[in-house]
Amino acid sequence: MFKELDPILHSQLRLAVMSLLISVKEAEFTFIKEKTNATAGNLSVQIQKLKEAGYVEVVKEFKDNYPNTTCKITEVGINAFEEYVKALQQYLNVNHK
Amino acid sequence: MAEDNLNPSESLQLIESMINRAKNRFSEDGHLYLFWGWMVLLCCIVQFVLIHFFQYRYFYIVWMLTWFAGFYSVFYARRQKKKRKVKNYADEIISYVWMVFLVMALLLSYVIGALSGPGPYYTYIHPIMLTLYGMPVFLSGVILRFNALKIGGIGCWVLAAISPLVAFEYQSLLAAAAMIIAWIRPGYLLREKYKLQESSQ
């Protein structure tokens, strides 16, 4: 029986954001935008979806008088990411048999 | 990045490429290594000159410079923290390693002073510091996967083993040599690597 792929993570930009955040402690919005080559609008929407799912923590503050958004992956996000990778491996193993 | 349906192998490729983009970022530009390396090297040489050529009793006042260097380092680190767009686990671990080194260095200076009584306890300082220097330098090399720092750390330990065998005034020259192999050489190599990364982005 296949595990169902998490629909929150099974989207190109959201998966890219989660893959970036799993490798660092925390990252600013501008860093994620630069690495994913996404538009600010689209990225904001996708980060909001990840936040609503409890996968990322978003902190908005002021840095040198400018608004600054920082994102960090949560424990729930790490578990979901690991489950997603396990499910992917299951699909790939079956295809290789 | 388009919103589309991914197949499992595309998903894995995407995960791998994003992890590599985050992982390959090298945030150490070697500035503090070079600053401290040159600073302590200068202090060691001035100390040697003051003792060897002038027999000056208060040779240790040259080390007052390190207090100013300490303030500058705190100011510089805070400024860099503000500029940084991403926090890596490696950066955090390295800052804790150096914090542990600083606490141990201050604590050992005090403990050795208290245990050895009113004698010239400063004669123990260089061998102890050389032994301690090796730890943060070697560990930074392991965490950053940077061989020059690992070699620098081992070099400090070799010099630490030699230091009790030489007269106090020459121990400062051993400490100067340690600065070259543990901080100055890796500092320039780190700067080179950082510049290369910045220009390729």
Coordinates of N, CA, C and O in Angstrom, one line a residue, chain A residues 1-95:
Chain A
M1 N 0.9 -1.2 0.0 CA 0.0 0.0 0.0 C 0.9 1.3 0.0 O 1.8 1.4 0.8
F2 N 0.6 2.2 -1.0 CA 1.4 3.4 -1.0 C 1.0 4.4 0.0 O -0.2 4.5 0.3
K3 N 1.9 5.1 0.5 CA 1.6 6.2 1.4 C 1.2 7.4 0.5 O 1.8 7.5 -0.6
E4 N 0.2 8.1 0.9 CA -0.3 9.2 0.0 C 0.7 10.4 0.2 O 1.2 10.6 1.3
L5 N 1.1 11.0 -1.0 CA 2.0 12.1 -0.9 C 1.3 13.3 -0.3 O 0.2 13.7 -0.8
D6 N 2.0 13.9 0.7 CA 1.4 15.1 1.4 C 1.1 16.2 0.3 O 2.1 16.8 -0.3
P7 N -0.1 16.6 0.1 CA -0.4 17.6 -0.9 C 0.2 19.0 -0.6 O 0.5 19.8 -1.5
I8 N 0.4 19.3 0.7 CA 1.0 20.6 1.0 C 2.5 20.6 0.5 O 3.0 21.6 0.0
L9 N 3.2 19.5 0.6 CA 4.6 19.4 0.2 C 4.7 19.1 -1.3 O 5.7 19.4 -1.9
H10 N 3.7 18.5 -1.9 CA 3.8 18.0 -3.3 C 3.5 19.2 -4.2 O 2.6 19.1 -5.1
S11 N 4.2 20.2 -4.1 CA 4.1 21.4 -5.0 C 5.5 21.9 -5.1 O 6.3 22.0 -4.1
Q12 N 5.9 22.3 -6.3 CA 7.3 22.6 -6.6 C 7.9 23.7 -5.7 O 8.9 23.5 -5.1
L13 N 7.2 24.8 -5.6 CA 7.7 25.9 -4.8 C 7.7 25.6 -3.3 O 8.7 25.9 -2.6
R14 N 6.6 25.0 -2.8 CA 6.6 24.7 -1.4 C 7.6 23.7 -1.0 O 8.3 23.8 0.1
L15 N 7.8 22.7 -1.9 CA 8.8 21.7 -1.6 C 10.2 22.3 -1.6 O 11.1 22.0 -0.8
A16 N 10.5 23.3 -2.5 CA 11.8 24.0 -2.6 C 12.0 24.8 -1.3 O 13.1 24.7 -0.7
V17 N 11.0 25.4 -0.8 CA 11.1 26.2 0.4 C 11.4 25.3 1.6 O 12.4 25.6 2.4
M18 N 10.7 24.2 1.7 CA 10.9 23.3 2.8 C 12.3 22.6 2.7 O 13.0 22.5 3.7
S19 N 12.8 22.3 1.5 CA 14.1 21.7 1.3 C 15.2 22.7 1.7 O 16.2 22.3 2.3
L20 N 15.0 24.0 1.5 CA 16.0 25.0 1.9 C 16.0 25.1 3.4 O 17.0 25.1 4.0
L21 N 14.8 25.2 4.0 CA 14.7 25.5 5.4 C 15.1 24.3 6.2 O 15.5 24.4 7.4
I22 N 15.1 23.1 5.7 CA 15.5 21.9 6.4 C 17.0 21.9 6.6 O 17.6 21.3 7.5
S23 N 17.7 22.6 5.7 CA 19.2 22.6 5.8 C 19.8 23.7 6.6 O 21.0 23.8 6.8
V24 N 19.0 24.7 7.0 CA 19.5 25.8 7.7 C 18.7 26.0 9.0 O 17.6 25.4 9.2
K25 N 19.2 26.9 9.9 CA 18.5 27.1 11.2 C 17.3 28.0 10.9 O 16.2 27.8 11.3
E26 N 17.5 29.1 10.2 CA 16.4 30.0 9.8 C 16.9 30.8 8.6 O 18.1 31.0 8.4
A27 N 16.0 31.3 7.8 CA 16.4 32.1 6.6 C 15.4 33.2 6.4 O 14.2 33.1 6.7
E28 N 16.0 34.3 5.9 CA 15.1 35.5 5.6 C 14.4 35.3 4.3 O 14.9 34.5 3.4
F29 N 13.2 36.0 4.2 CA 12.4 35.9 3.0 C 13.2 36.1 1.7 O 13.1 35.4 0.7
T30 N 14.1 37.2 1.8 CA 14.9 37.5 0.6 C 15.9 36.4 0.2 O 16.1 36.2 -1.0
F31 N 16.4 35.7 1.1 CA 17.3 34.6 0.9 C 16.5 33.5 0.1 O 17.0 32.9 -0.9
I32 N 15.3 33.2 0.6 CA 14.5 32.1 0.0 C 14.1 32.5 -1.4 O 14.2 31.7 -2.3
K33 N 13.8 33.8 -1.6 CA 13.3 34.3 -2.9 C 14.5 34.2 -3.9 O 14.3 33.7 -5.0
E34 N 15.7 34.5 -3.4 CA 16.9 34.5 -4.2 C 17.2 33.0 -4.7 O 17.5 32.8 -5.8
K35 N 17.1 32.1 -3.7 CA 17.5 30.7 -4.0 C 16.4 30.0 -4.8 O 16.7 29.0 -5.6
T36 N 15.1 30.4 -4.7 CA 14.1 29.6 -5.4 C 13.7 30.3 -6.8 O 13.0 29.7 -7.6
N37 N 14.2 31.5 -7.0 CA 13.9 32.3 -8.1 C 12.4 32.6 -8.3 O 11.9 32.7 -9.4
A38 N 11.7 32.6 -7.2 CA 10.2 32.8 -7.2 C 9.9 34.3 -7.1 O 10.8 35.1 -6.7
T39 N 8.7 34.7 -7.5 CA 8.3 36.1 -7.3 C 7.9 36.3 -5.9 O 7.4 35.3 -5.2
A40 N 8.0 37.5 -5.4 CA 7.7 37.8 -4.0 C 6.2 37.4 -3.7 O 5.9 36.8 -2.6
G41 N 5.3 37.7 -4.6 CA 3.9 37.4 -4.4 C 3.6 36.0 -4.2 O 3.0 35.5 -3.2
N42 N 4.1 35.2 -5.2 CA 3.9 33.7 -5.2 C 4.5 33.1 -3.9 O 3.9 32.3 -3.2
L43 N 5.7 33.6 -3.6 CA 6.4 33.0 -2.5 C 5.6 33.3 -1.2 O 5.5 32.4 -0.3
S44 N 5.1 34.5 -1.0 CA 4.3 34.9 0.2 C 3.1 33.9 0.3 O 2.9 33.4 1.4
V45 N 2.4 33.7 -0.8 CA 1.2 32.8 -0.7 C 1.6 31.4 -0.3 O 1.0 30.8 0.6
Q46 N 2.7 30.9 -0.9 CA 3.1 29.5 -0.6 C 3.6 29.4 0.9 O 3.3 28.4 1.6
I47 N 4.3 30.4 1.3 CA 4.8 30.4 2.7 C 3.7 30.5 3.7 O 3.6 29.8 4.7
Q48 N 2.7 31.2 3.3 CA 1.5 31.3 4.2 C 0.8 30.0 4.3 O 0.4 29.6 5.4
K49 N 0.7 29.2 3.2 CA 0.1 27.9 3.2 C 0.9 26.9 4.1 O 0.4 26.1 4.9
L50 N 2.3 27.0 4.0 CA 3.1 26.2 4.9 C 2.9 26.6 6.4 O 2.9 25.7 7.2
K51 N 2.7 27.9 6.6 CA 2.5 28.4 7.9 C 1.2 27.8 8.5 O 1.1 27.4 9.6
E52 N 0.1 27.9 7.7 CA -1.2 27.4 8.1 C -1.2 25.9 8.4 O -1.9 25.5 9.3
A53 N -0.3 25.2 7.7 CA -0.2 23.7 8.0 C 0.7 23.5 9.2 O 0.8 22.3 9.6
G54 N 1.3 24.5 9.7 CA 2.1 24.4 10.9 C 3.5 23.9 10.6 O 4.3 23.5 11.5
Y55 N 3.9 23.9 9.3 CA 5.2 23.4 8.9 C 6.3 24.4 9.0 O 7.5 24.1 9.2
V56 N 6.0 25.7 9.0 CA 7.0 26.7 9.2 C 6.5 27.8 10.2 O 5.3 28.0 10.3
E57 N 7.5 28.4 10.8 CA 7.2 29.5 11.7 C 7.7 30.8 11.0 O 8.8 30.8 10.4
V58 N 6.8 31.8 11.0 CA 7.2 33.0 10.3 C 7.3 34.1 11.3 O 6.3 34.4 12.1
V59 N 8.4 34.8 11.3 CA 8.6 36.0 12.3 C 8.7 37.2 11.5 O 9.6 37.3 10.6
K60 N 7.8 38.2 11.7 CA 8.0 39.5 11.0 C 8.5 40.5 12.0 O 7.9 40.7 13.1
E61 N 9.5 41.2 11.7 CA 10.1 42.2 12.6 C 10.7 43.3 11.7 O 10.7 43.2 10.5
F62 N 11.2 44.3 12.4 CA 11.9 45.4 11.7 C 13.4 45.2 11.9 O 13.9 44.9 12.9
K63 N 14.1 45.4 10.7 CA 15.6 45.3 10.8 C 16.1 46.6 10.1 O 15.8 46.8 8.9
D64 N 16.8 47.4 10.8 CA 17.3 48.7 10.3 C 16.1 49.5 9.7 O 16.2 50.1 8.6
N65 N 15.0 49.6 10.4 CA 13.8 50.3 10.0 C 13.1 49.8 8.8 O 12.2 50.4 8.2
Y66 N 13.4 48.6 8.3 CA 12.7 48.0 7.2 C 12.1 46.7 7.7 O 12.6 46.0 8.5
P67 N 10.8 46.4 7.2 CA 10.2 45.1 7.6 C 11.0 43.9 7.1 O 11.6 43.9 6.0
N68 N 11.1 42.9 8.0 CA 12.0 41.8 7.6 C 11.2 40.5 8.1 O 10.8 40.4 9.2
T69 N 11.1 39.5 7.1 CA 10.5 38.3 7.5 C 11.5 37.1 7.5 O 12.3 37.0 6.6
T70 N 11.4 36.4 8.6 CA 12.3 35.3 8.8 C 11.5 34.0 8.9 O 10.4 34.0 9.6
C71 N 11.9 32.9 8.2 CA 11.2 31.6 8.3 C 12.1 30.6 8.9 O 13.3 30.5 8.7
K72 N 11.4 29.7 9.6 CA 12.1 28.6 10.3 C 11.2 27.3 10.2 O 10.0 27.4 10.4
I73 N 11.8 26.2 9.9 CA 11.0 25.0 9.9 C 10.6 24.5 11.3 O 11.4 24.7 12.2
T74 N 9.4 24.0 11.5 CA 9.0 23.5 12.8 C 9.2 22.0 12.9 O 9.5 21.3 11.9
E75 N 9.0 21.4 14.1 CA 9.1 20.0 14.3 C 8.1 19.3 13.4 O 8.4 18.2 12.9
V76 N 6.9 19.8 13.4 CA 5.8 19.2 12.6 C 6.3 19.2 11.1 O 6.1 18.2 10.4
G77 N 6.9 20.3 10.7 CA 7.4 20.4 9.3 C 8.5 19.4 9.0 O 8.5 18.8 8.0
I78 N 9.4 19.2 10.0 CA 10.5 18.2 9.8 C 9.9 16.8 9.6 O 10.3 16.1 8.7
N79 N 8.9 16.5 10.5 CA 8.3 15.2 10.5 C 7.6 15.0 9.1 O 7.7 13.9 8.5
A80 N 6.9 16.0 8.7 CA 6.1 15.9 7.4 C 7.1 15.7 6.3 O 6.8 14.9 5.3
F81 N 8.2 16.5 6.3 CA 9.2 16.4 5.2 C 9.8 15.0 5.2 O 10.0 14.4 4.1
E82 N 10.1 14.4 6.4 CA 10.7 13.1 6.4 C 9.7 12.0 5.9 O 10.1 11.1 5.1
E83 N 8.4 12.2 6.3 CA 7.4 11.3 5.8 C 7.3 11.4 4.3 O 7.1 10.4 3.6
Y84 N 7.3 12.6 3.8 CA 7.2 12.8 2.3 C 8.4 12.1 1.6 O 8.1 11.5 0.6
V85 N 9.6 12.3 2.1 CA 10.7 11.6 1.5 C 10.6 10.1 1.5 O 10.9 9.4 0.5
K86 N 10.1 9.6 2.6 CA 9.9 8.1 2.7 C 8.9 7.6 1.7 O 9.1 6.6 1.0
A87 N 7.8 8.4 1.5 CA 6.8 8.0 0.6 C 7.4 8.1 -0.9 O 7.1 7.2 -1.7
L88 N 8.2 9.1 -1.1 CA 8.8 9.2 -2.5 C 9.7 8.0 -2.7 O 9.7 7.4 -3.8
Q89 N 10.5 7.6 -1.7 CA 11.4 6.4 -1.9 C 10.6 5.2 -2.1 O 11.0 4.3 -3.0
Q90 N 9.4 5.1 -1.5 CA 8.5 3.9 -1.7 C 8.1 3.8 -3.2 O 8.2 2.8 -3.8
Y91 N 7.7 5.0 -3.7 CA 7.2 5.0 -5.1 C 8.4 4.6 -6.0 O 8.2 3.9 -7.0
L92 N 9.6 5.2 -5.8 CA 10.7 4.9 -6.6 C 11.1 3.5 -6.6 O 11.5 2.9 -7.6
N93 N 11.1 2.9 -5.4 CA 11.5 1.5 -5.2 C 10.6 0.6 -6.0 O 11.1 -0.4 -6.7
V94 N 9.3 0.9 -6.0 CA 8.3 0.0 -6.7 C 8.6 0.2 -8.2 O 8.6 -0.8 -9.0
N95 N 8.8 1.4 -8.7 CA 9.1 1.6 -10.1 C 10.3 0.9 -10.6 O 10.4 0.5 -11.8

